[in-house]
Coordinates of C-alpha atoms in Angstrom, one line a residue:
X1 CA -0.1 -4.8 3.7
X2 CA -2.2 -2.2 6.2
X3 CA -5.0 -4.2 7.6
X4 CA -6.9 -1.5 8.7
X5 CA -7.6 -1.0 4.9
X6 CA -8.9 -5.0 4.9
X7 CA -12.8 -5.1 3.8
X8 CA -15.2 -8.0 2.7
X9 CA -17.7 -7.6 0.0
X10 CA -21.0 -8.7 -0.7
X11 CA -22.0 -8.1 -4.3
X12 CA -25.5 -9.1 -6.0
X13 CA -27.8 -8.7 -8.5
X14 CA -30.9 -6.9 -7.5
X15 CA -34.6 -9.0 -7.2
X16 CA -36.3 -9.7 -10.7
X17 CA -38.3 -7.3 -12.3
X18 CA -41.3 -8.1 -15.1
X19 CA -38.7 -6.4 -17.7
X20 CA -36.4 -9.8 -16.7
X21 CA -39.4 -12.1 -16.8
X22 CA -40.3 -11.3 -20.0
X23 CA -37.0 -10.5 -21.8
X24 CA -37.3 -6.7 -21.8
X25 CA -34.2 -4.7 -21.5
X26 CA -33.8 -3.0 -18.8
X27 CA -30.1 -0.9 -18.3
X28 CA -29.2 2.6 -17.0
X29 CA -32.1 4.3 -18.3
X30 CA -35.7 1.8 -17.1
X31 CA -36.2 2.4 -13.3
X32 CA -38.3 -0.9 -13.0
X33 CA -39.8 -2.0 -9.8
X34 CA -39.1 -5.5 -8.4
X35 CA -42.1 -8.1 -8.8
X36 CA -43.4 -10.5 -6.2
X37 CA -40.6 -12.6 -7.1
X38 CA -38.4 -10.2 -6.4
X39 CA -39.1 -9.0 -3.2
X40 CA -39.2 -12.7 -2.5
X41 CA -35.6 -12.9 -3.4
X42 CA -34.8 -10.0 -2.0
X43 CA -36.6 -11.2 1.4
X44 CA -34.4 -14.5 1.7
X45 CA -31.2 -12.4 1.3
X46 CA -31.9 -10.6 4.0
X47 CA -33.3 -13.7 6.5
X48 CA -29.9 -15.2 4.8
X49 CA -27.4 -12.5 5.5
X50 CA -29.3 -10.6 8.0
X51 CA -26.7 -11.5 11.1
X52 CA -24.0 -10.4 8.8
X53 CA -22.4 -7.3 11.0
X54 CA -22.5 -5.3 7.9
X55 CA -21.1 -1.0 8.1
X56 CA -22.7 -0.2 5.0
X57 CA -25.1 -0.6 1.6
X58 CA -24.0 0.9 -1.2
X59 CA -26.5 0.7 -4.8
X60 CA -26.9 2.1 -7.7
X61 CA -29.2 4.9 -8.4
X62 CA -31.8 2.6 -9.5
X63 CA -35.1 1.9 -7.2
X64 CA -35.1 -2.3 -7.8
X65 CA -31.6 -2.4 -6.0
X66 CA -32.6 -0.2 -3.3
X67 CA -36.0 -2.9 -3.2
X68 CA -34.0 -5.7 -2.6
X69 CA -31.9 -4.7 -0.1
X70 CA -34.7 -2.8 1.9
X71 CA -34.6 -4.9 4.7
X72 CA -30.9 -4.1 5.7
X73 CA -32.5 -0.3 5.0
X74 CA -35.3 -0.6 7.2
X75 CA -32.9 -1.9 9.6
X76 CA -31.0 1.3 9.8
X77 CA -28.2 -0.1 7.7
X78 CA -26.0 3.4 6.7
X79 CA -27.0 3.9 2.9
X80 CA -25.4 5.5 -0.2
X81 CA -26.4 5.5 -3.6
X82 CA -23.8 5.8 -6.0
X83 CA -24.4 6.3 -9.9
X84 CA -21.0 4.4 -10.5
X85 CA -23.3 1.0 -9.9
X86 CA -25.7 2.0 -12.6
X87 CA -26.2 -0.8 -15.1
X88 CA -25.0 -0.6 -18.8
X89 CA -27.1 2.1 -20.7
X90 CA -28.6 -0.4 -23.3
X91 CA -29.4 3.1 -25.3
X92 CA -32.4 2.6 -28.1
X93 CA -32.7 -0.9 -27.2
X94 CA -34.4 -0.4 -23.6
X95 CA -37.7 -1.3 -23.3
X96 CA -37.6 -3.4 -26.4
X97 CA -39.2 -7.1 -25.5
X98 CA -36.7 -9.5 -27.3
X99 CA -36.7 -10.8 -30.9
X100 CA -35.1 -11.7 -33.5
X101 CA -33.3 -8.3 -34.8
X102 CA -32.3 -7.8 -30.9
X103 CA -30.7 -10.7 -30.4
X104 CA -28.7 -10.8 -34.0
X105 CA -27.7 -7.1 -32.5
X106 CA -26.7 -8.6 -28.8
X107 CA -25.1 -11.1 -30.1
X108 CA -22.7 -8.8 -32.4
X109 CA -22.3 -6.4 -29.3
X110 CA -21.1 -9.1 -27.1
X111 CA -18.6 -10.6 -29.8
X112 CA -17.0 -7.4 -30.5
X113 CA -16.5 -7.1 -26.3
X114 CA -14.7 -10.7 -26.3
X115 CA -13.1 -9.3 -29.0
X116 CA -11.6 -6.5 -27.3
X117 CA -13.2 -3.6 -28.9
X118 CA -14.2 -2.3 -25.4
X119 CA -15.6 1.0 -27.1
X120 CA -18.5 -0.3 -29.1
X121 CA -21.6 0.8 -27.6
X122 CA -25.5 0.7 -28.2
X123 CA -26.9 3.7 -30.0
X124 CA -27.7 5.7 -27.0
X125 CA -25.9 4.0 -24.4
X126 CA -22.6 3.4 -22.8
X127 CA -19.6 0.7 -23.8
X128 CA -18.0 -0.8 -21.3
X129 CA -15.0 0.8 -21.0
X130 CA -17.5 3.9 -20.2
X131 CA -19.0 1.7 -17.7
X132 CA -15.1 0.8 -16.3
X133 CA -14.9 4.2 -16.1
X134 CA -17.6 5.1 -13.2
X135 CA -17.3 1.8 -11.8
X136 CA -13.3 2.1 -10.9
X137 CA -14.3 6.0 -9.5
X138 CA -17.1 4.1 -7.5
X139 CA -14.8 1.4 -6.2
X140 CA -12.4 4.0 -5.1
X141 CA -14.5 5.6 -3.2
X142 CA -15.6 2.6 -1.6
X143 CA -12.5 0.8 -0.8
X144 CA -11.1 4.6 1.0
X145 CA -13.9 4.1 3.8
X146 CA -11.7 3.5 6.6
X147 CA -14.6 2.5 8.8
X148 CA -16.4 0.3 6.5
X149 CA -14.9 -3.2 6.6
X150 CA -17.9 -5.4 6.0
X151 CA -19.7 -4.1 3.0
X152 CA -23.0 -4.8 0.8
X153 CA -23.3 -3.6 -2.4
X154 CA -26.6 -4.6 -4.7
X155 CA -26.4 -3.6 -8.6
X156 CA -26.8 -4.8 -12.0
X157 CA -26.3 -8.2 -14.3
X158 CA -23.7 -6.8 -16.9
X159 CA -22.5 -4.3 -14.5
X160 CA -21.4 -7.0 -11.8
X161 CA -19.5 -8.7 -14.7
X162 CA -17.8 -5.6 -15.4
X163 CA -17.7 -5.2 -12.3
X164 CA -15.3 -8.6 -11.4
X165 CA -13.1 -7.7 -14.7
X166 CA -11.9 -4.8 -12.9
X167 CA -11.4 -6.1 -9.4
X168 CA -10.0 -9.1 -10.2
X169 CA -7.5 -7.3 -13.1
X170 CA -9.0 -9.2 -15.9
X171 CA -9.2 -7.8 -19.3
X172 CA -13.2 -6.8 -19.8
X173 CA -13.1 -9.7 -22.7
X174 CA -13.3 -12.0 -19.9
X175 CA -16.9 -10.3 -18.5
X176 CA -19.2 -13.1 -19.4
X177 CA -17.1 -16.0 -17.1
X178 CA -19.1 -14.1 -14.5
X179 CA -22.2 -15.2 -14.2
X180 CA -25.4 -14.0 -12.8
X181 CA -29.2 -14.9 -11.6
X182 CA -31.3 -12.5 -9.6
X183 CA -30.0 -11.9 -6.3
X184 CA -26.8 -14.1 -6.6
X185 CA -24.2 -13.2 -4.7
X186 CA -20.2 -12.9 -4.6
X187 CA -18.2 -12.2 -1.5
X188 CA -14.9 -10.7 -2.0
X189 CA -11.9 -10.2 -0.1
X190 CA -9.7 -6.8 -0.3
X191 CA -6.5 -6.6 1.5
X192 CA -5.6 -3.4 1.1
X193 CA -3.9 -3.9 -2.7
X194 CA -6.1 -6.4 -4.4
X195 CA -9.4 -8.7 -4.6
X196 CA -9.7 -12.7 -4.5
X197 CA -13.2 -14.1 -4.9
X198 CA -14.5 -16.4 -2.0
X199 CA -17.7 -17.0 -2.8
X200 CA -18.9 -17.6 -6.6
X201 CA -21.9 -16.1 -7.6
X202 CA -24.6 -18.3 -5.1
X203 CA -27.9 -18.5 -5.1
X204 CA -28.0 -20.6 -1.6
X205 CA -30.5 -18.0 0.2
X206 CA -33.0 -18.9 -2.3
X207 CA -32.3 -22.5 -2.7
X208 CA -32.5 -22.8 1.2
X209 CA -36.6 -20.8 0.9
X210 CA -37.1 -23.1 -2.4
X211 CA -37.4 -20.2 -4.5

């Protein structure tokens, strides 16, 4: 085991947007801003974790992730955007508000994925396997950075579910066993060979601020 390759990853979901609040599908194709609640959530996360000696912050290419970790970026922390961290593309469903037909379509997708059909995708969107491939490339890149031992990663809900399966070497059918809320935190340790979860879906920063 090469201790030089050891890393600690702090993985958070972005803060709330009006699309989240109003039950509208976002996905990779909707580049929405945080709302006031989302900004407050990001500030609460920064307040609690600004003392962590992060070497780098990675985000997706979507601005809701950039805005969530704005405090760290404004502090001058090295920052890189990776498209591999983007949310799953929901295709024709993006921008649609929740309704009976949409909920049924989503249930069908989730059931197909739970049954192991990882190539099933919404029209014009991505499958779990599509996201897995780009996430694997992104994580290969991140883990190979020799001087980045403590890393902050801000990304998206469904993408985090898939990433946890990738890092924990679980089948993608188990993605829904990894819950998430806006700015919820997973902390993982990497020993150069594999990952273990140290903190599971924590909202301590919001609870401390009464959010």
